[in-house]
Amino acid sequence: QVQLVESGGGLAQPGGSLRLSCVASRIIFRLYDMGWYRQAPGKQRELVASITSSGSTNYADSVKGRFTISRDNAKKTVYLQMNSLKPDDTAVYYCHCAPGDYWGKGTLVTVSS
């Protein structure tokens, strides 16, 4: 099956930046739509950003203007550049691809002073 491995999470201060990466294996990466989801304690998992196989992007209203999703098909990697981080961005961030509904194991992002 498809394997997705996230990295780049960690601790950031409010206003800081982090860049998440998700590397896919066993996949013809260019054919898949990719997305970043997040889940904070006590909250539902929500879509943060997505990018289609053709490069079309979509963002949650809460992150528009702050986060940027991109992909590098040669590296089979999808990125999430997170700027102007807020404490409300604290969550486990998951990589997702479709079709197939595959998920990574997640990477924790903590935004705190």
PDB file of C-alpha atoms in Angstrom:
ATOM      1  CA  GLN A   1       0.000   0.000   0.000  1.00  0.00           C
ATOM      2  CA  VAL A   2       0.918   3.644  -0.111  1.00  0.00           C
ATOM      3  CA  GLN A   3       3.268   4.791   2.638  1.00  0.00           C
ATOM      4  CA  LEU A   4       3.263   8.385   3.849  1.00  0.00           C
ATOM      5  CA  VAL A   5       5.868   9.669   6.295  1.00  0.00           C
ATOM      6  CA  GLU A   6       5.554  13.144   7.785  1.00  0.00           C
ATOM      7  CA  SER A   7       8.336  15.190   9.307  1.00  0.00           C
ATOM      8  CA  GLY A   8       9.094  18.741  10.332  1.00  0.00           C
ATOM      9  CA  GLY A   9       6.880  19.130  13.347  1.00  0.00           C
ATOM     10  CA  GLY A  10       8.114  20.550  16.581  1.00  0.00           C
ATOM     11  CA  LEU A  11       7.874  23.526  18.866  1.00  0.00           C
ATOM     12  CA  ALA A  12       7.467  27.021  17.504  1.00  0.00           C
ATOM     13  CA  GLN A  13       6.728  30.362  19.076  1.00  0.00           C
ATOM     14  CA  PRO A  14       3.690  32.386  18.086  1.00  0.00           C
ATOM     15  CA  GLY A  15       4.573  34.211  14.902  1.00  0.00           C
ATOM     16  CA  GLY A  16       7.177  31.632  14.005  1.00  0.00           C
ATOM     17  CA  SER A  17       7.401  29.236  11.092  1.00  0.00           C
ATOM     18  CA  LEU A  18       7.671  25.536  10.440  1.00  0.00           C
ATOM     19  CA  ARG A  19       7.813  23.504   7.263  1.00  0.00           C
ATOM     20  CA  LEU A  20       6.218  20.084   7.207  1.00  0.00           C
ATOM     21  CA  SER A  21       7.150  17.422   4.696  1.00  0.00           C
ATOM     22  CA  CYS A  22       5.415  14.247   3.664  1.00  0.00           C
ATOM     23  CA  VAL A  23       7.282  11.695   1.589  1.00  0.00           C
ATOM     24  CA  ALA A  24       5.265   9.105  -0.279  1.00  0.00           C
ATOM     25  CA  SER A  25       6.430   5.642  -1.243  1.00  0.00           C
ATOM     26  CA  ARG A  26       5.019   2.921  -3.461  1.00  0.00           C
ATOM     27  CA  ILE A  27       2.988   5.434  -5.385  1.00  0.00           C
ATOM     28  CA  ILE A  28       2.808   7.107  -8.752  1.00  0.00           C
ATOM     29  CA  PHE A  29       2.818  10.358  -6.834  1.00  0.00           C
ATOM     30  CA  ARG A  30       1.902  12.677  -9.685  1.00  0.00           C
ATOM     31  CA  LEU A  31      -1.483  10.974 -10.060  1.00  0.00           C
ATOM     32  CA  TYR A  32      -2.647  11.640  -6.501  1.00  0.00           C
ATOM     33  CA  ASP A  33      -4.336  14.501  -4.759  1.00  0.00           C
ATOM     34  CA  MET A  34      -2.558  15.339  -1.510  1.00  0.00           C
ATOM     35  CA  GLY A  35      -3.689  17.056   1.633  1.00  0.00           C
ATOM     36  CA  TRP A  36      -2.703  18.133   5.096  1.00  0.00           C
ATOM     37  CA  TYR A  37      -5.136  17.611   7.933  1.00  0.00           C
ATOM     38  CA  ARG A  38      -4.769  18.401  11.595  1.00  0.00           C
ATOM     39  CA  GLN A  39      -6.374  17.291  14.799  1.00  0.00           C
ATOM     40  CA  ALA A  40      -6.125  19.152  18.068  1.00  0.00           C
ATOM     41  CA  PRO A  41      -7.066  17.600  21.410  1.00  0.00           C
ATOM     42  CA  GLY A  42     -10.817  17.464  21.802  1.00  0.00           C
ATOM     43  CA  LYS A  43     -11.453  18.564  18.237  1.00  0.00           C
ATOM     44  CA  GLN A  44     -12.384  16.881  14.989  1.00  0.00           C
ATOM     45  CA  ARG A  45      -9.799  16.296  12.326  1.00  0.00           C
ATOM     46  CA  GLU A  46      -9.967  19.106   9.819  1.00  0.00           C
ATOM     47  CA  LEU A  47      -8.598  19.780   6.376  1.00  0.00           C
ATOM     48  CA  VAL A  48      -5.863  22.392   6.445  1.00  0.00           C
ATOM     49  CA  ALA A  49      -4.768  22.471   2.830  1.00  0.00           C
ATOM     50  CA  SER A  50      -4.933  20.332  -0.265  1.00  0.00           C
ATOM     51  CA  ILE A  51      -3.264  20.183  -3.629  1.00  0.00           C
ATOM     52  CA  THR A  52      -4.548  18.209  -6.573  1.00  0.00           C
ATOM     53  CA  SER A  53      -2.525  16.189  -9.013  1.00  0.00           C
ATOM     54  CA  SER A  54      -2.712  19.156 -11.367  1.00  0.00           C
ATOM     55  CA  GLY A  55      -1.492  21.611  -8.735  1.00  0.00           C
ATOM     56  CA  SER A  56      -4.731  23.297  -7.742  1.00  0.00           C
ATOM     57  CA  THR A  57      -4.687  24.311  -4.070  1.00  0.00           C
ATOM     58  CA  ASN A  58      -7.287  24.871  -1.411  1.00  0.00           C
ATOM     59  CA  TYR A  59      -6.971  26.163   2.150  1.00  0.00           C
ATOM     60  CA  ALA A  60      -9.014  26.303   5.271  1.00  0.00           C
ATOM     61  CA  ASP A  61     -10.106  29.845   6.038  1.00  0.00           C
ATOM     62  CA  SER A  62      -8.185  29.732   9.297  1.00  0.00           C
ATOM     63  CA  VAL A  63      -4.841  29.325   7.524  1.00  0.00           C
ATOM     64  CA  LYS A  64      -5.296  31.323   4.333  1.00  0.00           C
ATOM     65  CA  GLY A  65      -2.484  33.764   3.855  1.00  0.00           C
ATOM     66  CA  ARG A  66      -0.314  32.002   6.409  1.00  0.00           C
ATOM     67  CA  PHE A  67       0.147  28.450   5.117  1.00  0.00           C
ATOM     68  CA  THR A  68       1.262  27.284   1.695  1.00  0.00           C
ATOM     69  CA  ILE A  69       0.960  23.764   0.347  1.00  0.00           C
ATOM     70  CA  SER A  70       3.208  22.629  -2.465  1.00  0.00           C
ATOM     71  CA  ARG A  71       4.419  19.435  -4.047  1.00  0.00           C
ATOM     72  CA  ASP A  72       7.537  18.143  -5.705  1.00  0.00           C
ATOM     73  CA  ASN A  73       6.584  15.216  -7.884  1.00  0.00           C
ATOM     74  CA  ALA A  74      10.187  14.252  -8.563  1.00  0.00           C
ATOM     75  CA  LYS A  75      10.771  13.871  -4.820  1.00  0.00           C
ATOM     76  CA  LYS A  76       7.308  12.418  -4.183  1.00  0.00           C
ATOM     77  CA  THR A  77       6.913  14.970  -1.437  1.00  0.00           C
ATOM     78  CA  VAL A  78       4.203  17.369  -0.368  1.00  0.00           C
ATOM     79  CA  TYR A  79       5.074  20.324   1.846  1.00  0.00           C
ATOM     80  CA  LEU A  80       3.212  22.611   4.167  1.00  0.00           C
ATOM     81  CA  GLN A  81       4.955  25.889   4.866  1.00  0.00           C
ATOM     82  CA  MET A  82       3.445  27.373   7.999  1.00  0.00           C
ATOM     83  CA  ASN A  83       4.111  31.017   8.774  1.00  0.00           C
ATOM     84  CA  SER A  84       2.730  33.376  11.390  1.00  0.00           C
ATOM     85  CA  LEU A  85       1.928  30.441  13.604  1.00  0.00           C
ATOM     86  CA  LYS A  86      -0.696  30.797  16.279  1.00  0.00           C
ATOM     87  CA  PRO A  87      -1.344  28.730  19.401  1.00  0.00           C
ATOM     88  CA  ASP A  88      -4.549  27.500  17.739  1.00  0.00           C
ATOM     89  CA  ASP A  89      -2.386  25.831  15.095  1.00  0.00           C
ATOM     90  CA  THR A  90      -1.210  23.358  17.725  1.00  0.00           C
ATOM     91  CA  ALA A  91      -2.232  19.909  16.554  1.00  0.00           C
ATOM     92  CA  VAL A  92      -1.042  16.671  15.090  1.00  0.00           C
ATOM     93  CA  TYR A  93      -0.716  17.203  11.365  1.00  0.00           C
ATOM     94  CA  TYR A  94      -1.457  14.315   9.039  1.00  0.00           C
ATOM     95  CA  CYS A  95      -0.596  13.765   5.422  1.00  0.00           C
ATOM     96  CA  HIS A  96      -3.296  12.281   3.204  1.00  0.00           C
ATOM     97  CA  CYS A  97      -3.563  11.104  -0.355  1.00  0.00           C
ATOM     98  CA  ALA A  98      -6.433  10.155  -2.605  1.00  0.00           C
ATOM     99  CA  PRO A  99      -7.699   8.036  -4.168  1.00  0.00           C
ATOM    100  CA  GLY A 100      -7.215   5.259  -1.663  1.00  0.00           C
ATOM    101  CA  ASP A 101      -7.700   7.337   1.503  1.00  0.00           C
ATOM    102  CA  TYR A 102      -4.200   6.780   2.845  1.00  0.00           C
ATOM    103  CA  TRP A 103      -2.888   8.525   5.948  1.00  0.00           C
ATOM    104  CA  GLY A 104       0.471   9.146   7.504  1.00  0.00           C
ATOM    105  CA  LYS A 105       1.062   8.675  11.211  1.00  0.00           C
ATOM    106  CA  GLY A 106       1.224  12.384  11.886  1.00  0.00           C
ATOM    107  CA  THR A 107       3.702  14.926  13.165  1.00  0.00           C
ATOM    108  CA  LEU A 108       3.080  17.097  16.204  1.00  0.00           C
ATOM    109  CA  VAL A 109       3.164  20.865  15.915  1.00  0.00           C
ATOM    110  CA  THR A 110       3.140  22.844  19.136  1.00  0.00           C
ATOM    111  CA  VAL A 111       2.890  26.616  19.074  1.00  0.00           C
ATOM    112  CA  SER A 112       3.563  28.104  22.460  1.00  0.00           C
ATOM    113  CA  SER A 113       5.615  30.709  24.234  1.00  0.00           C
TER     114      SER A 113
END
